[in-house]
């Protein structure tokens, strides 16, 4: 079946530090891959996505590259800010289902201190 | 951007009672809405797909008679947890489809005593 595994948090960093949140997946065929972010008291928001192998999704300084050979989609940011503190969810949708049938990881909480 | 609201944000009820949770798309119409459930330190699990004007499609293992879904208009879907028990305590999240994306509500924390 389809599943997503992401690193358990919380991840605690100082401002301007480099961020990596690991995400690996198991899926049949070639799914689309997503990162969602949830700020306190708000709904999940799409952060970035990639729909095929070697695609790089990027937004707000965050990047993730779809690696078919390692079935990974790790989230990175070169210099985090306090405002990046949130919960980050890695997700996939199976081939040809668009944004439907999303399968989520457990979420990783990021805490950035000044 | 598209906004989805949920009401209430928190609810505490006694075992055996029913609880209704509302999900509204505030600035767009949504033919399709989704209901998820999240246990502590676990993934969001899709419970059902709600289609305006027709019956919801439930995922395997989700009891249709326990989790009643009504999508009566293009901006409102409701989830009713019937005869709630402590094991139904969880975080319930809805999303609404504004093709091709899903937009998520902030969630409802249900505690059954």
PDB file of C-alpha atoms in Angstrom:
ATOM      1  CA  UNK A   1       0.000   0.000   0.000  1.00  0.00           C
ATOM      2  CA  UNK A   2       0.868   3.670   0.002  1.00  0.00           C
ATOM      3  CA  UNK A   3       2.587   5.198   3.017  1.00  0.00           C
ATOM      4  CA  UNK A   4       4.740   8.138   4.058  1.00  0.00           C
ATOM      5  CA  UNK A   5       7.390   8.131   6.774  1.00  0.00           C
ATOM      6  CA  UNK A   6       8.854  11.333   8.128  1.00  0.00           C
ATOM      7  CA  UNK A   7      11.230  12.108  10.921  1.00  0.00           C
ATOM      8  CA  UNK A   8       9.787  12.486  14.373  1.00  0.00           C
ATOM      9  CA  UNK A   9      10.075  15.872  15.970  1.00  0.00           C
ATOM     10  CA  UNK A  10      10.309  18.243  17.414  1.00  0.00           C
ATOM     11  CA  UNK A  11      13.165  19.716  15.453  1.00  0.00           C
ATOM     12  CA  UNK A  12      14.648  22.600  17.400  1.00  0.00           C
ATOM     13  CA  UNK A  13      16.873  25.107  15.602  1.00  0.00           C
ATOM     14  CA  UNK A  14      18.281  28.562  16.102  1.00  0.00           C
ATOM     15  CA  UNK A  15      17.375  31.303  13.654  1.00  0.00           C
ATOM     16  CA  UNK A  16      19.404  31.193  10.420  1.00  0.00           C
ATOM     17  CA  UNK A  17      20.265  27.498  10.856  1.00  0.00           C
ATOM     18  CA  UNK A  18      19.945  24.990   8.000  1.00  0.00           C
ATOM     19  CA  UNK A  19      16.846  22.803   8.034  1.00  0.00           C
ATOM     20  CA  UNK A  20      16.334  19.283   6.769  1.00  0.00           C
ATOM     21  CA  UNK A  21      13.189  17.265   7.458  1.00  0.00           C
ATOM     22  CA  UNK A  22      13.418  13.762   6.043  1.00  0.00           C
ATOM     23  CA  UNK A  23      10.539  12.111   4.210  1.00  0.00           C
ATOM     24  CA  UNK A  24      10.441   8.744   2.479  1.00  0.00           C
ATOM     25  CA  UNK A  25       7.505   7.070   0.814  1.00  0.00           C
ATOM     26  CA  UNK A  26       6.180   3.747  -0.364  1.00  0.00           C
ATOM     27  CA  UNK A  27       3.838   3.761  -3.318  1.00  0.00           C
ATOM     28  CA  UNK A  28       2.749   1.869  -6.368  1.00  0.00           C
ATOM     29  CA  UNK A  29       3.901   3.585  -9.513  1.00  0.00           C
ATOM     30  CA  UNK A  30       4.839   7.253  -9.484  1.00  0.00           C
ATOM     31  CA  UNK A  31       2.861   9.341  -7.035  1.00  0.00           C
ATOM     32  CA  UNK A  32       2.791  13.099  -6.712  1.00  0.00           C
ATOM     33  CA  UNK A  33       4.565  14.363  -3.592  1.00  0.00           C
ATOM     34  CA  UNK A  34       3.706  17.306  -1.356  1.00  0.00           C
ATOM     35  CA  UNK A  35       4.797  19.233   1.687  1.00  0.00           C
ATOM     36  CA  UNK A  36       2.090  20.928   3.740  1.00  0.00           C
ATOM     37  CA  UNK A  37       2.648  23.340   6.634  1.00  0.00           C
ATOM     38  CA  UNK A  38       0.317  23.981   9.549  1.00  0.00           C
ATOM     39  CA  UNK A  39       0.761  27.128  11.596  1.00  0.00           C
ATOM     40  CA  UNK A  40      -0.806  27.262  15.068  1.00  0.00           C
ATOM     41  CA  UNK A  41      -4.586  27.524  14.934  1.00  0.00           C
ATOM     42  CA  UNK A  42      -4.706  27.294  11.138  1.00  0.00           C
ATOM     43  CA  UNK A  43      -5.433  24.623   8.545  1.00  0.00           C
ATOM     44  CA  UNK A  44      -2.804  22.789   6.543  1.00  0.00           C
ATOM     45  CA  UNK A  45      -1.449  24.853   3.657  1.00  0.00           C
ATOM     46  CA  UNK A  46       0.284  23.536   0.572  1.00  0.00           C
ATOM     47  CA  UNK A  47       3.947  24.534   0.774  1.00  0.00           C
ATOM     48  CA  UNK A  48       5.329  22.862  -2.350  1.00  0.00           C
ATOM     49  CA  UNK A  49       4.833  19.900  -4.619  1.00  0.00           C
ATOM     50  CA  UNK A  50       6.521  17.735  -7.241  1.00  0.00           C
ATOM     51  CA  UNK A  51       4.749  15.508  -9.704  1.00  0.00           C
ATOM     52  CA  UNK A  52       7.536  13.487 -11.319  1.00  0.00           C
ATOM     53  CA  UNK A  53      11.006  12.155 -10.661  1.00  0.00           C
ATOM     54  CA  UNK A  54      13.777  14.750 -10.344  1.00  0.00           C
ATOM     55  CA  UNK A  55      11.274  17.601 -10.083  1.00  0.00           C
ATOM     56  CA  UNK A  56      12.200  20.194  -7.479  1.00  0.00           C
ATOM     57  CA  UNK A  57       9.393  21.958  -5.665  1.00  0.00           C
ATOM     58  CA  UNK A  58      10.205  25.285  -4.057  1.00  0.00           C
ATOM     59  CA  UNK A  59       8.400  28.039  -2.176  1.00  0.00           C
ATOM     60  CA  UNK A  60       9.279  30.648   0.469  1.00  0.00           C
ATOM     61  CA  UNK A  61      12.909  29.462   0.533  1.00  0.00           C
ATOM     62  CA  UNK A  62      11.933  25.826   1.088  1.00  0.00           C
ATOM     63  CA  UNK A  63      12.924  23.159  -1.431  1.00  0.00           C
ATOM     64  CA  UNK A  64      12.367  19.441  -1.921  1.00  0.00           C
ATOM     65  CA  UNK A  65      13.480  17.167  -4.749  1.00  0.00           C
ATOM     66  CA  UNK A  66      11.556  14.084  -5.873  1.00  0.00           C
ATOM     67  CA  UNK A  67      14.101  11.240  -5.708  1.00  0.00           C
ATOM     68  CA  UNK A  68      12.707   8.075  -7.243  1.00  0.00           C
ATOM     69  CA  UNK A  69      15.827   6.003  -6.616  1.00  0.00           C
ATOM     70  CA  UNK A  70      15.727   6.634  -2.877  1.00  0.00           C
ATOM     71  CA  UNK A  71      11.918   7.162  -2.695  1.00  0.00           C
ATOM     72  CA  UNK A  72      12.531  10.361  -0.803  1.00  0.00           C
ATOM     73  CA  UNK A  73      11.286  13.955  -0.765  1.00  0.00           C
ATOM     74  CA  UNK A  74      13.309  15.694   1.944  1.00  0.00           C
ATOM     75  CA  UNK A  75      12.421  19.271   2.856  1.00  0.00           C
ATOM     76  CA  UNK A  76      15.268  21.783   3.132  1.00  0.00           C
ATOM     77  CA  UNK A  77      15.723  25.458   3.868  1.00  0.00           C
ATOM     78  CA  UNK A  78      19.029  27.257   4.004  1.00  0.00           C
ATOM     79  CA  UNK A  79      18.228  29.737   6.768  1.00  0.00           C
ATOM     80  CA  UNK A  80      15.169  29.298   8.978  1.00  0.00           C
ATOM     81  CA  UNK A  81      13.290  32.113  10.682  1.00  0.00           C
ATOM     82  CA  UNK A  82      11.252  32.181  13.858  1.00  0.00           C
ATOM     83  CA  UNK A  83       8.150  32.547  11.673  1.00  0.00           C
ATOM     84  CA  UNK A  84       8.865  29.115  10.150  1.00  0.00           C
ATOM     85  CA  UNK A  85       7.901  27.464  13.441  1.00  0.00           C
ATOM     86  CA  UNK A  86       5.038  25.144  12.514  1.00  0.00           C
ATOM     87  CA  UNK A  87       4.186  21.510  11.867  1.00  0.00           C
ATOM     88  CA  UNK A  88       5.279  20.160   8.484  1.00  0.00           C
ATOM     89  CA  UNK A  89       3.520  17.244   6.792  1.00  0.00           C
ATOM     90  CA  UNK A  90       4.868  15.199   3.910  1.00  0.00           C
ATOM     91  CA  UNK A  91       2.183  13.635   1.720  1.00  0.00           C
ATOM     92  CA  UNK A  92       1.640  11.726  -1.489  1.00  0.00           C
ATOM     93  CA  UNK A  93      -1.213  11.180  -3.853  1.00  0.00           C
ATOM     94  CA  UNK A  94      -1.245   8.052  -5.972  1.00  0.00           C
ATOM     95  CA  UNK A  95      -0.796   8.209  -9.705  1.00  0.00           C
ATOM     96  CA  UNK A  96      -3.554  10.016 -11.580  1.00  0.00           C
ATOM     97  CA  UNK A  97      -5.556  11.050  -8.515  1.00  0.00           C
ATOM     98  CA  UNK A  98      -4.450  14.680  -8.514  1.00  0.00           C
ATOM     99  CA  UNK A  99      -4.812  16.120  -5.039  1.00  0.00           C
ATOM    100  CA  UNK A 100      -7.341  13.532  -3.976  1.00  0.00           C
ATOM    101  CA  UNK A 101      -6.596  10.475  -1.887  1.00  0.00           C
ATOM    102  CA  UNK A 102      -3.778  12.227  -0.037  1.00  0.00           C
ATOM    103  CA  UNK A 103      -1.695   9.972   2.222  1.00  0.00           C
ATOM    104  CA  UNK A 104       0.077  11.899   4.981  1.00  0.00           C
ATOM    105  CA  UNK A 105       3.074  11.368   7.196  1.00  0.00           C
ATOM    106  CA  UNK A 106       2.791  11.955  10.936  1.00  0.00           C
ATOM    107  CA  UNK A 107       4.030  15.532  10.805  1.00  0.00           C
ATOM    108  CA  UNK A 108       7.225  17.079  12.166  1.00  0.00           C
ATOM    109  CA  UNK A 109       7.092  20.040  14.504  1.00  0.00           C
ATOM    110  CA  UNK A 110       9.742  22.701  13.880  1.00  0.00           C
ATOM    111  CA  UNK A 111      10.653  25.124  16.635  1.00  0.00           C
ATOM    112  CA  UNK A 112      12.931  28.028  15.726  1.00  0.00           C
ATOM    113  CA  UNK A 113      14.343  30.182  18.494  1.00  0.00           C
ATOM    114  CA  UNK A 114      15.748  33.717  18.088  1.00  0.00           C
TER     115      UNK A 114
ATOM    116  CA  UNK B   1      -6.379  32.210  -0.940  1.00  0.00           C
ATOM    117  CA  UNK B   2      -9.238  29.810  -0.411  1.00  0.00           C
ATOM    118  CA  UNK B   3     -10.419  29.622   3.203  1.00  0.00           C
ATOM    119  CA  UNK B   4     -12.101  26.729   4.964  1.00  0.00           C
ATOM    120  CA  UNK B   5     -13.575  27.037   8.439  1.00  0.00           C
ATOM    121  CA  UNK B   6     -14.641  24.436  10.952  1.00  0.00           C
ATOM    122  CA  UNK B   7     -17.016  24.753  13.863  1.00  0.00           C
ATOM    123  CA  UNK B   8     -16.648  24.121  16.687  1.00  0.00           C
ATOM    124  CA  UNK B   9     -12.897  24.176  17.221  1.00  0.00           C
ATOM    125  CA  UNK B  10     -13.252  22.139  20.411  1.00  0.00           C
ATOM    126  CA  UNK B  11     -16.101  20.081  21.810  1.00  0.00           C
ATOM    127  CA  UNK B  12     -16.460  17.945  24.911  1.00  0.00           C
ATOM    128  CA  UNK B  13     -19.419  15.607  25.170  1.00  0.00           C
ATOM    129  CA  UNK B  14     -20.699  12.750  27.271  1.00  0.00           C
ATOM    130  CA  UNK B  15     -20.534   9.176  26.084  1.00  0.00           C
ATOM    131  CA  UNK B  16     -23.636   8.192  24.136  1.00  0.00           C
ATOM    132  CA  UNK B  17     -24.436  11.632  22.777  1.00  0.00           C
ATOM    133  CA  UNK B  18     -24.091  12.826  19.172  1.00  0.00           C
ATOM    134  CA  UNK B  19     -21.868  15.641  18.007  1.00  0.00           C
ATOM    135  CA  UNK B  20     -22.068  17.620  14.781  1.00  0.00           C
ATOM    136  CA  UNK B  21     -19.033  19.273  13.198  1.00  0.00           C
ATOM    137  CA  UNK B  22     -19.434  21.811  10.388  1.00  0.00           C
ATOM    138  CA  UNK B  23     -17.023  22.476   7.555  1.00  0.00           C
ATOM    139  CA  UNK B  24     -17.524  25.555   5.385  1.00  0.00           C
ATOM    140  CA  UNK B  25     -15.747  26.872   2.325  1.00  0.00           C
ATOM    141  CA  UNK B  26     -15.888  30.621   2.835  1.00  0.00           C
ATOM    142  CA  UNK B  27     -14.912  32.100  -0.507  1.00  0.00           C
ATOM    143  CA  UNK B  28     -15.414  29.321  -3.023  1.00  0.00           C
ATOM    144  CA  UNK B  29     -17.836  26.553  -3.864  1.00  0.00           C
ATOM    145  CA  UNK B  30     -16.756  22.993  -3.246  1.00  0.00           C
ATOM    146  CA  UNK B  31     -18.437  20.064  -4.926  1.00  0.00           C
ATOM    147  CA  UNK B  32     -16.136  17.753  -3.021  1.00  0.00           C
ATOM    148  CA  UNK B  33     -15.049  17.909   0.601  1.00  0.00           C
ATOM    149  CA  UNK B  34     -12.985  15.444   2.613  1.00  0.00           C
ATOM    150  CA  UNK B  35     -13.015  14.398   6.252  1.00  0.00           C
ATOM    151  CA  UNK B  36      -9.851  13.255   8.035  1.00  0.00           C
ATOM    152  CA  UNK B  37      -9.120  11.983  11.488  1.00  0.00           C
ATOM    153  CA  UNK B  38      -5.832  12.401  13.325  1.00  0.00           C
ATOM    154  CA  UNK B  39      -4.736  10.552  16.441  1.00  0.00           C
ATOM    155  CA  UNK B  40      -1.858  11.899  18.541  1.00  0.00           C
ATOM    156  CA  UNK B  41       1.508  11.415  16.840  1.00  0.00           C
ATOM    157  CA  UNK B  42      -0.172   9.734  13.878  1.00  0.00           C
ATOM    158  CA  UNK B  43      -0.956  10.662  10.319  1.00  0.00           C
ATOM    159  CA  UNK B  44      -4.115  12.279   9.079  1.00  0.00           C
ATOM    160  CA  UNK B  45      -6.301   9.389   7.921  1.00  0.00           C
ATOM    161  CA  UNK B  46      -8.905   9.977   5.243  1.00  0.00           C
ATOM    162  CA  UNK B  47     -12.301   8.931   6.565  1.00  0.00           C
ATOM    163  CA  UNK B  48     -14.615   9.833   3.715  1.00  0.00           C
ATOM    164  CA  UNK B  49     -15.140  11.883   0.594  1.00  0.00           C
ATOM    165  CA  UNK B  50     -18.219  14.069   0.688  1.00  0.00           C
ATOM    166  CA  UNK B  51     -19.928  14.960  -2.586  1.00  0.00           C
ATOM    167  CA  UNK B  52     -22.552  17.694  -2.776  1.00  0.00           C
ATOM    168  CA  UNK B  53     -25.982  16.273  -3.398  1.00  0.00           C
ATOM    169  CA  UNK B  54     -24.984  12.623  -3.167  1.00  0.00           C
ATOM    170  CA  UNK B  55     -23.911  10.052  -0.655  1.00  0.00           C
ATOM    171  CA  UNK B  56     -20.461  10.192   0.863  1.00  0.00           C
ATOM    172  CA  UNK B  57     -17.839   7.634  -0.046  1.00  0.00           C
ATOM    173  CA  UNK B  58     -16.282   6.069   3.039  1.00  0.00           C
ATOM    174  CA  UNK B  59     -12.819   4.589   3.320  1.00  0.00           C
ATOM    175  CA  UNK B  60     -12.429   0.977   4.304  1.00  0.00           C
ATOM    176  CA  UNK B  61     -12.942   0.401   8.006  1.00  0.00           C
ATOM    177  CA  UNK B  62     -14.924   3.606   8.639  1.00  0.00           C
ATOM    178  CA  UNK B  63     -18.411   2.980  10.009  1.00  0.00           C
ATOM    179  CA  UNK B  64     -20.979   4.782   7.873  1.00  0.00           C
ATOM    180  CA  UNK B  65     -23.670   4.664  10.538  1.00  0.00           C
ATOM    181  CA  UNK B  66     -21.379   6.103  13.174  1.00  0.00           C
ATOM    182  CA  UNK B  67     -19.912   8.944  11.127  1.00  0.00           C
ATOM    183  CA  UNK B  68     -22.781  10.531   9.237  1.00  0.00           C
ATOM    184  CA  UNK B  69     -21.796  12.974   6.514  1.00  0.00           C
ATOM    185  CA  UNK B  70     -24.143  15.451   4.878  1.00  0.00           C
ATOM    186  CA  UNK B  71     -23.009  17.728   2.054  1.00  0.00           C
ATOM    187  CA  UNK B  72     -26.202  19.670   1.499  1.00  0.00           C
ATOM    188  CA  UNK B  73     -24.763  22.716  -0.231  1.00  0.00           C
ATOM    189  CA  UNK B  74     -21.691  23.753  -2.186  1.00  0.00           C
ATOM    190  CA  UNK B  75     -20.236  25.487   0.861  1.00  0.00           C
ATOM    191  CA  UNK B  76     -21.174  23.235   3.770  1.00  0.00           C
ATOM    192  CA  UNK B  77     -20.459  19.669   4.796  1.00  0.00           C
ATOM    193  CA  UNK B  78     -21.268  18.265   8.214  1.00  0.00           C
ATOM    194  CA  UNK B  79     -19.883  15.288  10.092  1.00  0.00           C
ATOM    195  CA  UNK B  80     -22.040  13.858  12.869  1.00  0.00           C
ATOM    196  CA  UNK B  81     -20.446  11.441  15.290  1.00  0.00           C
ATOM    197  CA  UNK B  82     -23.375   9.401  16.564  1.00  0.00           C
ATOM    198  CA  UNK B  83     -23.479   7.745  19.982  1.00  0.00           C
ATOM    199  CA  UNK B  84     -19.972   8.938  20.685  1.00  0.00           C
ATOM    200  CA  UNK B  85     -17.652   6.895  22.879  1.00  0.00           C
ATOM    201  CA  UNK B  86     -14.260   7.740  24.391  1.00  0.00           C
ATOM    202  CA  UNK B  87     -12.466   5.923  21.566  1.00  0.00           C
ATOM    203  CA  UNK B  88     -13.967   8.473  19.152  1.00  0.00           C
ATOM    204  CA  UNK B  89     -11.965  11.205  20.853  1.00  0.00           C
ATOM    205  CA  UNK B  90      -9.695  12.610  18.197  1.00  0.00           C
ATOM    206  CA  UNK B  91      -8.834  15.584  16.003  1.00  0.00           C
ATOM    207  CA  UNK B  92     -11.134  15.843  12.993  1.00  0.00           C
ATOM    208  CA  UNK B  93     -10.030  17.857   9.969  1.00  0.00           C
ATOM    209  CA  UNK B  94     -11.981  18.713   6.849  1.00  0.00           C
ATOM    210  CA  UNK B  95     -10.802  19.947   3.496  1.00  0.00           C
ATOM    211  CA  UNK B  96     -12.567  21.336   0.463  1.00  0.00           C
ATOM    212  CA  UNK B  97     -11.542  20.867  -3.116  1.00  0.00           C
ATOM    213  CA  UNK B  98     -11.027  23.935  -5.280  1.00  0.00           C
ATOM    214  CA  UNK B  99      -9.718  22.043  -8.270  1.00  0.00           C
ATOM    215  CA  UNK B 100      -7.009  20.972  -8.418  1.00  0.00           C
ATOM    216  CA  UNK B 101      -6.093  21.677  -4.785  1.00  0.00           C
ATOM    217  CA  UNK B 102      -7.517  20.777  -1.402  1.00  0.00           C
ATOM    218  CA  UNK B 103      -7.814  23.536   1.210  1.00  0.00           C
ATOM    219  CA  UNK B 104      -7.904  22.498   4.840  1.00  0.00           C
ATOM    220  CA  UNK B 105      -9.862  23.672   7.834  1.00  0.00           C
ATOM    221  CA  UNK B 106      -8.137  24.245  11.207  1.00  0.00           C
ATOM    222  CA  UNK B 107      -9.595  21.104  12.757  1.00  0.00           C
ATOM    223  CA  UNK B 108     -11.980  20.183  15.590  1.00  0.00           C
ATOM    224  CA  UNK B 109     -10.794  18.559  18.805  1.00  0.00           C
ATOM    225  CA  UNK B 110     -13.445  16.102  20.064  1.00  0.00           C
ATOM    226  CA  UNK B 111     -13.213  14.763  23.598  1.00  0.00           C
ATOM    227  CA  UNK B 112     -15.746  12.169  24.709  1.00  0.00           C
ATOM    228  CA  UNK B 113     -16.002  11.642  28.439  1.00  0.00           C
TER     229      UNK B 113
END
